[in-house]
Short mmCIF file of C-alpha atoms and ligand atoms in Angstrom, two decimals:
data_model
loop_
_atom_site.label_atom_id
_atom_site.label_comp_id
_atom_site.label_asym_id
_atom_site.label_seq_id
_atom_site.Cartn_x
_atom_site.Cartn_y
_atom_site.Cartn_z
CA UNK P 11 0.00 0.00 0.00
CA UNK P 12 1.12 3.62 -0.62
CA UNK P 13 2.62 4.78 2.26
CA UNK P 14 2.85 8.44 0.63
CA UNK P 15 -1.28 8.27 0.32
CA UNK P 16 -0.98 7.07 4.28
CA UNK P 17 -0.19 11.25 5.01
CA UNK P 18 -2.94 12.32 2.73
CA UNK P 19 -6.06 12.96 5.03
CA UNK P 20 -9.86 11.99 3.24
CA UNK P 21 -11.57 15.62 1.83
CA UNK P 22 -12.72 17.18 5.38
CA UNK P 23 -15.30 18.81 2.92
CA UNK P 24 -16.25 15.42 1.54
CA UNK P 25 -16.48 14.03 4.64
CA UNK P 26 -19.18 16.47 6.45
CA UNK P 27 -20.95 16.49 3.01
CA UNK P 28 -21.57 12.42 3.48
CA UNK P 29 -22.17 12.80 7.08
CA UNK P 30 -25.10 15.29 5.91
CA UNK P 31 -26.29 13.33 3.00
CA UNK P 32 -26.51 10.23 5.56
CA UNK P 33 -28.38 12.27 8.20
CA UNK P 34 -30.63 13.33 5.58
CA UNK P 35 -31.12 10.07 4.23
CA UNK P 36 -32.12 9.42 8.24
CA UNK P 37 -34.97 11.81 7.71
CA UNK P 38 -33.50 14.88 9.34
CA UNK P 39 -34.03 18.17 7.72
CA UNK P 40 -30.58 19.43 7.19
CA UNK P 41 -29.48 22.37 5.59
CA UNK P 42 -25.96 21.99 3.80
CA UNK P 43 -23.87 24.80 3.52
CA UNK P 44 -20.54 22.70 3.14
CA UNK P 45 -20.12 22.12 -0.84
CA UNK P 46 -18.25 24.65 -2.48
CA UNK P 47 -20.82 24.69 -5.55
CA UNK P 48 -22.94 26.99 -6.89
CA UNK P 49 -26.47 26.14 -6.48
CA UNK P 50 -27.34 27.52 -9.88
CA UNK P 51 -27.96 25.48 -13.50
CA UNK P 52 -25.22 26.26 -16.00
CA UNK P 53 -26.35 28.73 -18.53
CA UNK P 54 -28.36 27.41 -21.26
CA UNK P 55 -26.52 28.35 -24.25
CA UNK P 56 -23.61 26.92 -22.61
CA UNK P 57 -25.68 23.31 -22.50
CA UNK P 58 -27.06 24.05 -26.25
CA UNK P 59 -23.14 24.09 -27.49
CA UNK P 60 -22.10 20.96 -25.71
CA UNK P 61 -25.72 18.86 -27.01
CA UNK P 62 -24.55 20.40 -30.63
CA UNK P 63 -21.03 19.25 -29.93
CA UNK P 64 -22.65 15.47 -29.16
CA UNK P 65 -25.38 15.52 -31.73
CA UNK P 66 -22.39 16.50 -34.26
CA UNK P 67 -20.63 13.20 -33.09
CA UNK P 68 -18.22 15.11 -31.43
CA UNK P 69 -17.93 12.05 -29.28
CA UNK P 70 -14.14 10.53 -29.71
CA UNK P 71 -11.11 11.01 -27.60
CA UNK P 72 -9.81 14.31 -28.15
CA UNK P 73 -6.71 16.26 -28.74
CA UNK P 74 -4.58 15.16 -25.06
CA UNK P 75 -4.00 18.90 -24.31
CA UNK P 76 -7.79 20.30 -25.60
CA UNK P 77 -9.29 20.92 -28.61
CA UNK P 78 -7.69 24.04 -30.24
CA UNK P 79 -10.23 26.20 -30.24
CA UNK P 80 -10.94 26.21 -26.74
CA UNK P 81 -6.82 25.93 -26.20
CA UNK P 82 -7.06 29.50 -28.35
CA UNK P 83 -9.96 31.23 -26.56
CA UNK P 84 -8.32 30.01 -23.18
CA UNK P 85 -4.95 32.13 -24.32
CA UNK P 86 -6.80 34.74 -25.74
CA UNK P 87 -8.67 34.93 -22.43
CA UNK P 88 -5.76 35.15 -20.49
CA UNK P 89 -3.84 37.40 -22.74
CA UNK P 90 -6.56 40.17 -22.51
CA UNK P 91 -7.92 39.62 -18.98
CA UNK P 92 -4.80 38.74 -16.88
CA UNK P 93 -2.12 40.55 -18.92
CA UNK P 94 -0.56 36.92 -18.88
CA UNK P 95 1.51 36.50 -23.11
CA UNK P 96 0.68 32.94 -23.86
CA UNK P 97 -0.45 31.26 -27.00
CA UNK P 98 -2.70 28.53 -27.39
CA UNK P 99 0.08 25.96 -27.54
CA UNK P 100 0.74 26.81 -23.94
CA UNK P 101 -2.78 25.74 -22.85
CA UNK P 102 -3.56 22.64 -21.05
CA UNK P 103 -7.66 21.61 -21.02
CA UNK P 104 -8.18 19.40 -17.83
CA UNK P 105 -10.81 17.70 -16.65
CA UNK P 106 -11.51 20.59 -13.76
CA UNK P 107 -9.02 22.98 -12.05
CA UNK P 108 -8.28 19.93 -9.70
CA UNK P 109 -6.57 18.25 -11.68
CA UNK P 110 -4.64 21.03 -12.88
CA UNK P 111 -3.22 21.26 -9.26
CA UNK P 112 -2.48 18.15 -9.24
CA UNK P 113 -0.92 18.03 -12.47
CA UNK P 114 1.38 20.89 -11.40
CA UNK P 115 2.25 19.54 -8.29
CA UNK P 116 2.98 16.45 -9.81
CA UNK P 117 4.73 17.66 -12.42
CA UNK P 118 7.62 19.38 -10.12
CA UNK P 119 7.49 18.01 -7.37
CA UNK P 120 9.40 15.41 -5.88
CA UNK P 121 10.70 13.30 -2.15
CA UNK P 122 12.27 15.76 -0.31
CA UNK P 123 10.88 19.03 -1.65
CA UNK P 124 8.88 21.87 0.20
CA UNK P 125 6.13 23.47 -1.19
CA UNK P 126 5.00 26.63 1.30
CA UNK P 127 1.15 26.74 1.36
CA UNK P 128 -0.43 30.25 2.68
CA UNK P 129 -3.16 28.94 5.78
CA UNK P 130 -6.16 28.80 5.24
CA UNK P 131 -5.89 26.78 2.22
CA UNK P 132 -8.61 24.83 0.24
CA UNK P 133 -8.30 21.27 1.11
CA UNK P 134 -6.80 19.69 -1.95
CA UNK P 135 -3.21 21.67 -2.22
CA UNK P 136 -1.73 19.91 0.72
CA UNK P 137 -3.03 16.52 -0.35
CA UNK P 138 -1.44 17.29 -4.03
CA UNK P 139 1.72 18.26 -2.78
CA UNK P 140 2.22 15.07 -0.27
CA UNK P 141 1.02 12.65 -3.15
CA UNK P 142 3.70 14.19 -4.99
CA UNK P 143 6.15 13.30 -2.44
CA UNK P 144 6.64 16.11 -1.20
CA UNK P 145 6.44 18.52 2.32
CA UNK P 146 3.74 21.33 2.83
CA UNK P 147 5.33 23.67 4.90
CA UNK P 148 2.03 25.62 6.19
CA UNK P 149 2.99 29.24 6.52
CA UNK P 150 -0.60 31.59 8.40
CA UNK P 151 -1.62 34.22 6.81
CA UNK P 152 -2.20 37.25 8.47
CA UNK P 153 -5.63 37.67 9.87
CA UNK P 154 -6.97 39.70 7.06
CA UNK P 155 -5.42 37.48 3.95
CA UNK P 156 -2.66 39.51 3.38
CA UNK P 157 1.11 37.74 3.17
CA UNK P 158 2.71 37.55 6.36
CA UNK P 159 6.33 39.21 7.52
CA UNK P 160 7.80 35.70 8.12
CA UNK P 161 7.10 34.39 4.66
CA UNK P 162 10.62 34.65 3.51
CA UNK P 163 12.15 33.20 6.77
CA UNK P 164 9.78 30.03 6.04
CA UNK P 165 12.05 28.92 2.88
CA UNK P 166 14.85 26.71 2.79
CA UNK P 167 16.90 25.44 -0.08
CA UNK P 168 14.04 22.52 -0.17
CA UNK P 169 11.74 24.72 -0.91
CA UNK P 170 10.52 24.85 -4.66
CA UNK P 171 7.14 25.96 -5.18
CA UNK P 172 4.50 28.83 -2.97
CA UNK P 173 0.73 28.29 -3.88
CA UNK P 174 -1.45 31.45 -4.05
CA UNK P 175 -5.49 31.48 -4.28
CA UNK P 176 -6.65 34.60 -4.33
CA UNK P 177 -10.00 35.03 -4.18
CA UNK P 178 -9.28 32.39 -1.04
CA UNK P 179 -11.46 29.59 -0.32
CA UNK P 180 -11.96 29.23 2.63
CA UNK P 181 -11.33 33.30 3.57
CA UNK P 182 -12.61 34.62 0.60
CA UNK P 183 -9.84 37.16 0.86
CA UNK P 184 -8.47 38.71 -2.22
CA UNK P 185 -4.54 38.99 -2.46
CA UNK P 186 -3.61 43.44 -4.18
CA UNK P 187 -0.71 44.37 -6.00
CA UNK P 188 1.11 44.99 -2.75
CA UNK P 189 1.19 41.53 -1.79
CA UNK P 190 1.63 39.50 -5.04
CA UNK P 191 4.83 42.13 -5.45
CA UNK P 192 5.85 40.71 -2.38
CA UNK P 193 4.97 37.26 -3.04
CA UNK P 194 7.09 37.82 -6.81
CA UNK P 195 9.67 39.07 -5.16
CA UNK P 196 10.48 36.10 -3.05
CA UNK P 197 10.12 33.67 -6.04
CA UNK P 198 12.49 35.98 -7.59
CA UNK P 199 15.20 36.53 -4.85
CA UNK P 200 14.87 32.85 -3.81
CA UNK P 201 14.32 31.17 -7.27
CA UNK P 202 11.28 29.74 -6.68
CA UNK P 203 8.10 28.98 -9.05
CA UNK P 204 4.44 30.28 -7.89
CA UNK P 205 1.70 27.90 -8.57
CA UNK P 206 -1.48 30.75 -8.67
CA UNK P 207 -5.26 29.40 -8.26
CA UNK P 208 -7.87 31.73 -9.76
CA UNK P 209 -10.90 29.81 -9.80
CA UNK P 210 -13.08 32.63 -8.36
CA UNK P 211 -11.30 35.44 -10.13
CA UNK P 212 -15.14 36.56 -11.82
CA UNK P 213 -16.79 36.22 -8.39
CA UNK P 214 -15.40 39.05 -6.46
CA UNK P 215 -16.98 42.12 -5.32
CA UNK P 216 -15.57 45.76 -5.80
CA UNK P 217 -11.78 45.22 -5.59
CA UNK P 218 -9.43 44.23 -8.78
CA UNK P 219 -8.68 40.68 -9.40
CA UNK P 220 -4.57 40.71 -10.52
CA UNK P 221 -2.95 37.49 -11.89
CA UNK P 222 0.82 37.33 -10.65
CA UNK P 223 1.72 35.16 -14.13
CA UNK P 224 1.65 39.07 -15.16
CA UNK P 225 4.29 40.01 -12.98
CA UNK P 226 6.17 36.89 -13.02
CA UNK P 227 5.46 34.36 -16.09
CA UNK P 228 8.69 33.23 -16.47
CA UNK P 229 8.01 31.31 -12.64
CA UNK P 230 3.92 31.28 -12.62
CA UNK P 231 1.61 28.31 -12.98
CA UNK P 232 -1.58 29.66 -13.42
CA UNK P 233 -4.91 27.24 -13.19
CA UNK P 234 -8.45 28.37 -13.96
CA UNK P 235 -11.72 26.62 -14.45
CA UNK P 236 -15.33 26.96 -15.20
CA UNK P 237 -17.06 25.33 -12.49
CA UNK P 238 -17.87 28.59 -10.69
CA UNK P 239 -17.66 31.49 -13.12
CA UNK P 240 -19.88 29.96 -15.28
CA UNK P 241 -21.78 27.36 -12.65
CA UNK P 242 -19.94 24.23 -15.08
CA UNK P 243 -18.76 22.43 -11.59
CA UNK P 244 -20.22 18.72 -12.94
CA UNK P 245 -18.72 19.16 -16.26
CA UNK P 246 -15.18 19.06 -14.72
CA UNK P 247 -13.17 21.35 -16.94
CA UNK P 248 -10.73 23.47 -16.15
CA UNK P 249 -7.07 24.50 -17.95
CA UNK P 250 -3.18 25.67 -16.88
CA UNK P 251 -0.46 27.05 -18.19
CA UNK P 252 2.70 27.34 -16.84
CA UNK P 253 6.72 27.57 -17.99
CA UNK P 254 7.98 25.55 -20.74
CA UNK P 255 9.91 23.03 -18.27
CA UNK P 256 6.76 22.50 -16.31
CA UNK P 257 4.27 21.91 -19.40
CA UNK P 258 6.27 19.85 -20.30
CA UNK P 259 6.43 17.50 -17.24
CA UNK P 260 2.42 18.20 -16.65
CA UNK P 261 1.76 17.10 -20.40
CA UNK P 262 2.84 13.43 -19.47
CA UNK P 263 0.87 13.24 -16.50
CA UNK P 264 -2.12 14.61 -18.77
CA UNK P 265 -1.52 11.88 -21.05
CA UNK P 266 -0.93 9.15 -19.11
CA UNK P 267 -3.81 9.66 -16.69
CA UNK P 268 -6.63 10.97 -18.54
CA UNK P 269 -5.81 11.14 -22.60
CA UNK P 270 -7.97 13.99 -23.36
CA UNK P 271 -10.54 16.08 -21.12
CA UNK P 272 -14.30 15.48 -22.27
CA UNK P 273 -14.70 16.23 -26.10
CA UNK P 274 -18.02 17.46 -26.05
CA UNK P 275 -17.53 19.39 -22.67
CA UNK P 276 -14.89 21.16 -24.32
CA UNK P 277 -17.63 22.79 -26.67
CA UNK P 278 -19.54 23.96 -23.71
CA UNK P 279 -16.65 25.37 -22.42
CA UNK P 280 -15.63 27.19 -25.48
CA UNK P 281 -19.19 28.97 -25.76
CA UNK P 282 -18.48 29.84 -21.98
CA UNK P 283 -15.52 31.88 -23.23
CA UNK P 284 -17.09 33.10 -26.71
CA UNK P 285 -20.50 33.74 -25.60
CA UNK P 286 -22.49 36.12 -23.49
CA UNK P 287 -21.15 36.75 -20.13
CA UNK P 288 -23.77 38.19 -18.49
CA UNK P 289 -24.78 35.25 -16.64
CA UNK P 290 -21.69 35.19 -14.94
CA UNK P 291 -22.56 38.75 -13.51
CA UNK P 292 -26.26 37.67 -12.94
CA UNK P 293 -24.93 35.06 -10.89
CA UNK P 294 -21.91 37.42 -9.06
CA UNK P 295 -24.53 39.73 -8.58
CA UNK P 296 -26.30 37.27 -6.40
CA UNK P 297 -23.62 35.52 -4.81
CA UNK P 298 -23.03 39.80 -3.34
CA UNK P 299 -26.85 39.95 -2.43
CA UNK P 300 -26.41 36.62 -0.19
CA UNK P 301 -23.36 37.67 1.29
CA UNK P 302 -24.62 41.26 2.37
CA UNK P 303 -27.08 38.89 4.64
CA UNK P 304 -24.67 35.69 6.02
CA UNK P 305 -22.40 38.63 7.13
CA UNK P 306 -24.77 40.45 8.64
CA UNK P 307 -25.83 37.42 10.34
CA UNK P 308 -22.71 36.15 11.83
CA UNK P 309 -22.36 39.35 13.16
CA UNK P 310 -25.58 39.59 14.70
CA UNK P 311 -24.41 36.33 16.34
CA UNK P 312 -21.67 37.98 17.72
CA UNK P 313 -19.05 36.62 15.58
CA UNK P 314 -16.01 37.86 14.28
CA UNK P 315 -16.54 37.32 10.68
CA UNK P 316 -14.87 39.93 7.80
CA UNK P 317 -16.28 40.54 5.01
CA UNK P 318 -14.51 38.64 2.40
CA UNK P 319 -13.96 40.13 -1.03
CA UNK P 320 -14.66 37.32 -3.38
CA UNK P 321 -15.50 33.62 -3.69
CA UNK P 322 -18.92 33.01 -2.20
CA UNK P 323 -17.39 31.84 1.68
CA UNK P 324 -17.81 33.63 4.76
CA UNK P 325 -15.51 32.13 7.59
CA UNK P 326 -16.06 33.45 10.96
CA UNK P 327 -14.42 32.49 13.93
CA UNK P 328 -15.15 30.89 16.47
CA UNK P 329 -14.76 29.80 20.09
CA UNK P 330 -13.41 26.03 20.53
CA UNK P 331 -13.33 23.28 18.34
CA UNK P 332 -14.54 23.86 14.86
CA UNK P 333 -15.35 20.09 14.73
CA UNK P 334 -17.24 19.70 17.68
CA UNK P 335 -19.24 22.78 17.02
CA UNK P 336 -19.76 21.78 12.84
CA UNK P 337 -21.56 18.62 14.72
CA UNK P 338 -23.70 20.60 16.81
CA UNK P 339 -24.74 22.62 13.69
CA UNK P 340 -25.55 19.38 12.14
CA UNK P 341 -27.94 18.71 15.30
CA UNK P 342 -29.50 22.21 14.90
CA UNK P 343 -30.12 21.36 11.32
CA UNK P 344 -27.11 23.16 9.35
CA UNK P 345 -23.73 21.69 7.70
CA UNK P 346 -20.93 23.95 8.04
CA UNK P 347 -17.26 22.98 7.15
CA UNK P 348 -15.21 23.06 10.20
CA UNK P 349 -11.68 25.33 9.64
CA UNK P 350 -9.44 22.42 10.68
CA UNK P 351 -10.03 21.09 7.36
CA UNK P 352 -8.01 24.65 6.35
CA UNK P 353 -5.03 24.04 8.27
CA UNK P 354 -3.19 23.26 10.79
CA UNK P 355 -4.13 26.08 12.69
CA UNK P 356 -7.66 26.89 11.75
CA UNK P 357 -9.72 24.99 13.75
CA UNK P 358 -11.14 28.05 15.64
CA UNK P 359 -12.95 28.97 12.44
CA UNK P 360 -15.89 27.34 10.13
CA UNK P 361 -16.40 27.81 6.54
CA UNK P 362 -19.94 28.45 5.33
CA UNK P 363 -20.91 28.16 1.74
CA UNK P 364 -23.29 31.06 0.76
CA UNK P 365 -23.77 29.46 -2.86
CA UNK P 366 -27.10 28.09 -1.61
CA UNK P 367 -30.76 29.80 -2.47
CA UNK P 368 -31.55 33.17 -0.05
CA UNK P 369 -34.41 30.86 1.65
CA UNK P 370 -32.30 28.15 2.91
CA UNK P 371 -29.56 31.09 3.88
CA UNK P 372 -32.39 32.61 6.22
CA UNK P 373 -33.44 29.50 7.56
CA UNK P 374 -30.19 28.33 7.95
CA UNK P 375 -28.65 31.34 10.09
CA UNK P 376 -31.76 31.32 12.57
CA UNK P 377 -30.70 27.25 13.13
CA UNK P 378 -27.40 28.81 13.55
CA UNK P 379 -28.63 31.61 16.24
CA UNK P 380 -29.83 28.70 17.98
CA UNK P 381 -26.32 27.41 18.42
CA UNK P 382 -24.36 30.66 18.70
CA UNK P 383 -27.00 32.61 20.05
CA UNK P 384 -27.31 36.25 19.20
CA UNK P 385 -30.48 38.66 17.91
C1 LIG C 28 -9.63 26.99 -4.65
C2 LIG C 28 -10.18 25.90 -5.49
N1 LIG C 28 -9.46 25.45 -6.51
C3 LIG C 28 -9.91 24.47 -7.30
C4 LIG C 28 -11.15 23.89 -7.08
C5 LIG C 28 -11.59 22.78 -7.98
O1 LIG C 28 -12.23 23.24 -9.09
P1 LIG C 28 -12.70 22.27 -10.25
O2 LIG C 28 -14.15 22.00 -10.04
O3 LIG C 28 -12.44 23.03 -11.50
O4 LIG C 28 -11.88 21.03 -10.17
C6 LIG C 28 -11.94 24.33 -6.04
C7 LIG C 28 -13.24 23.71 -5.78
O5 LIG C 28 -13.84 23.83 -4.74
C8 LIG C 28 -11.45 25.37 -5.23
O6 LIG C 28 -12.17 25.84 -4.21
#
């Protein structure tokens, strides 16, 4: 058995999601705000493309690295949007952003290297990086997101990679100029290579959304998906591009794992890029609406909980163990996330998922005034 998979813990998000799903199953009413997914359909015309794509047969293996279209609209989109010079040749299409992390990680790492992950970090870096062989050295971040002072005493000549994910899940901080500078800088001064997650770059409200590949290409992985701009989560598509001597190591894992992502998904993606984009702000728009109210909610509880800037997460803190009191949501009637699953210092903070309708966000936060208390 793999002894590197023995360090690897089981998705903590996963895991409360089943625990849920089997309570519900029990026939307890249970409201889940655990899955980072948002609750609405995936645009129609996006759905029209990929049915066109099948009913046009476009139902064989595909090109390993994407179809070059989408490979092309991907580039152009990050050419225009992120100030980030790549061509389509420098795209990789994978089966959901996931992947692409792992892929990367993969791809450079190996036994004995240290990969310095910013806490709290979504669940599946640290899990990447140890079935790659190699260490997560967890470094906090300071209370509101930002990069902390000791970042640059954290390295060591093991160290090879920082990951970034900005807007955060779980914080839903968003990471300025100021500190990606900072964050360049040190890949620069200590010749390092920046793996940079922008998943929820669209959902973000009133502050700039900067990709560091700008700043620093020449030492920038950059992964992107459509599973929450564009609501595509079960379509599991996402792409990467990175420097030439990691492409090329990530292109053999792409091959050798999956051959090609999803041939006719790849349509639907492609019409994501080419089409209308208005759902995407019909759906930011709401993702602002619901966070105006958790927010307020927490704090009418009592809790410290910042407003965060993007993704759809509000994580306030709390008092004692984040596991203990994600089970006595789960009595009251509410799935939270507890923060341990964030690192190993966040378990005095929960994670709620505010991509769920406004209804069950009411009736969730009065279950959770029950618990917490509050007016
Ligand atoms: C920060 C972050 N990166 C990547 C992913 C995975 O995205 P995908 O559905 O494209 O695999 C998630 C999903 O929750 C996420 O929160």
């Amino acid at each position: 058995m793999s002894s590197r998979l023995d360090q690897v813990e089981e998705s903590a998000t996963l895991r409360i999601a089943d625990l849920t799903n089997e309570l519900k199953k029990q026939g307890k009413d249970i409201i889940s705000f655990s899955l980072g997914e948002p609750d609405f359909d995936t645009p129609k015309h996006i759905i029209d493309a990929a049915k066109k794509a099948m009913d046009s047969g476009k139902t064989h293996y595909a090109p390993s690295l994407g179809i070059p279209e989408l490979r092309d609209a991907i580039a152009e989109k990050l050419r225009t949007e992120n100030k980030i010079d790549v061509k389509g040749k420098d795209i990789i299409v994978t089966p959901g952003a996931k992947h692409a992390v792992f892929e990367a990680c993969f791809g450079m790492l190996e036994e004995g290297d240290e990969a310095i992950l910013l806490e709290p970090a979504w669940v599946s870096y640290d899990a990447c990086i140890k079935m790659s062989g190699a260490k997560t050295v967890w470094v906090k971040s300071n209370e509101d997101g930002s990069i902390p002072e000791d970042l640059s005493s954290r390295i060591t000549k093991k160290t090879k990679l920082i990951i970034i994910n900005s807007p955060n899940n779980p914080s839903g901080t968003v990471l300025g100029a100021k500190d990606l500078k900072k964050v360049a800088d040190i890949a620069v001064d200590n010749d390092l290579y920046v793996l940079s997650d922008e998943i929820y770059e669209k959902i973000i409200y009133g502050v700039k959304h900067i990709s560091i590949g700008s700043m620093i290409p020449e030492r920038t992985i950059t992964i992107n998906g459509f599973s929450k701009a564009y609501a595509m989560a079960g379509w599991r598509i996402g792409y990467i591009t990175g420097p030439k001597e990691i492409f090329q190591k990530m292109v053999k894992v792409q091959q050798h794992t999956i051959s090609s992502p999803t041939t006719f998904v790849q349509y639907g993606a492609l019409e994501a890029l080419r089409g209308p984009q208005d759902c995407v702000e019909e759906m930011r728009k709401q993702f602002e609406a619901r966070r105006e109210v958790v927010i307020k909610g927490f704090k009418d509880m009592g809790l410290h909980c910042p407003t965060p800037e993007g993704a759809f997460y509000a994580y306030p803190r709390v008092e004692g163990n984040s596991e203990i009191i994600a089970e006595k949501l789960l009595e009251a009637g509410v799935g939270l996330t507890p923060g341990s699953a964030f690192g190993p210092e966040s378990n005095d903070h929960l994670r709620m998922s505010y991509a769920s309708s406004m209804k069950d966000i009411e009736t969730g936060l009065e279950r959770m005034k029950k618990v917490f208390g509050g007016v």
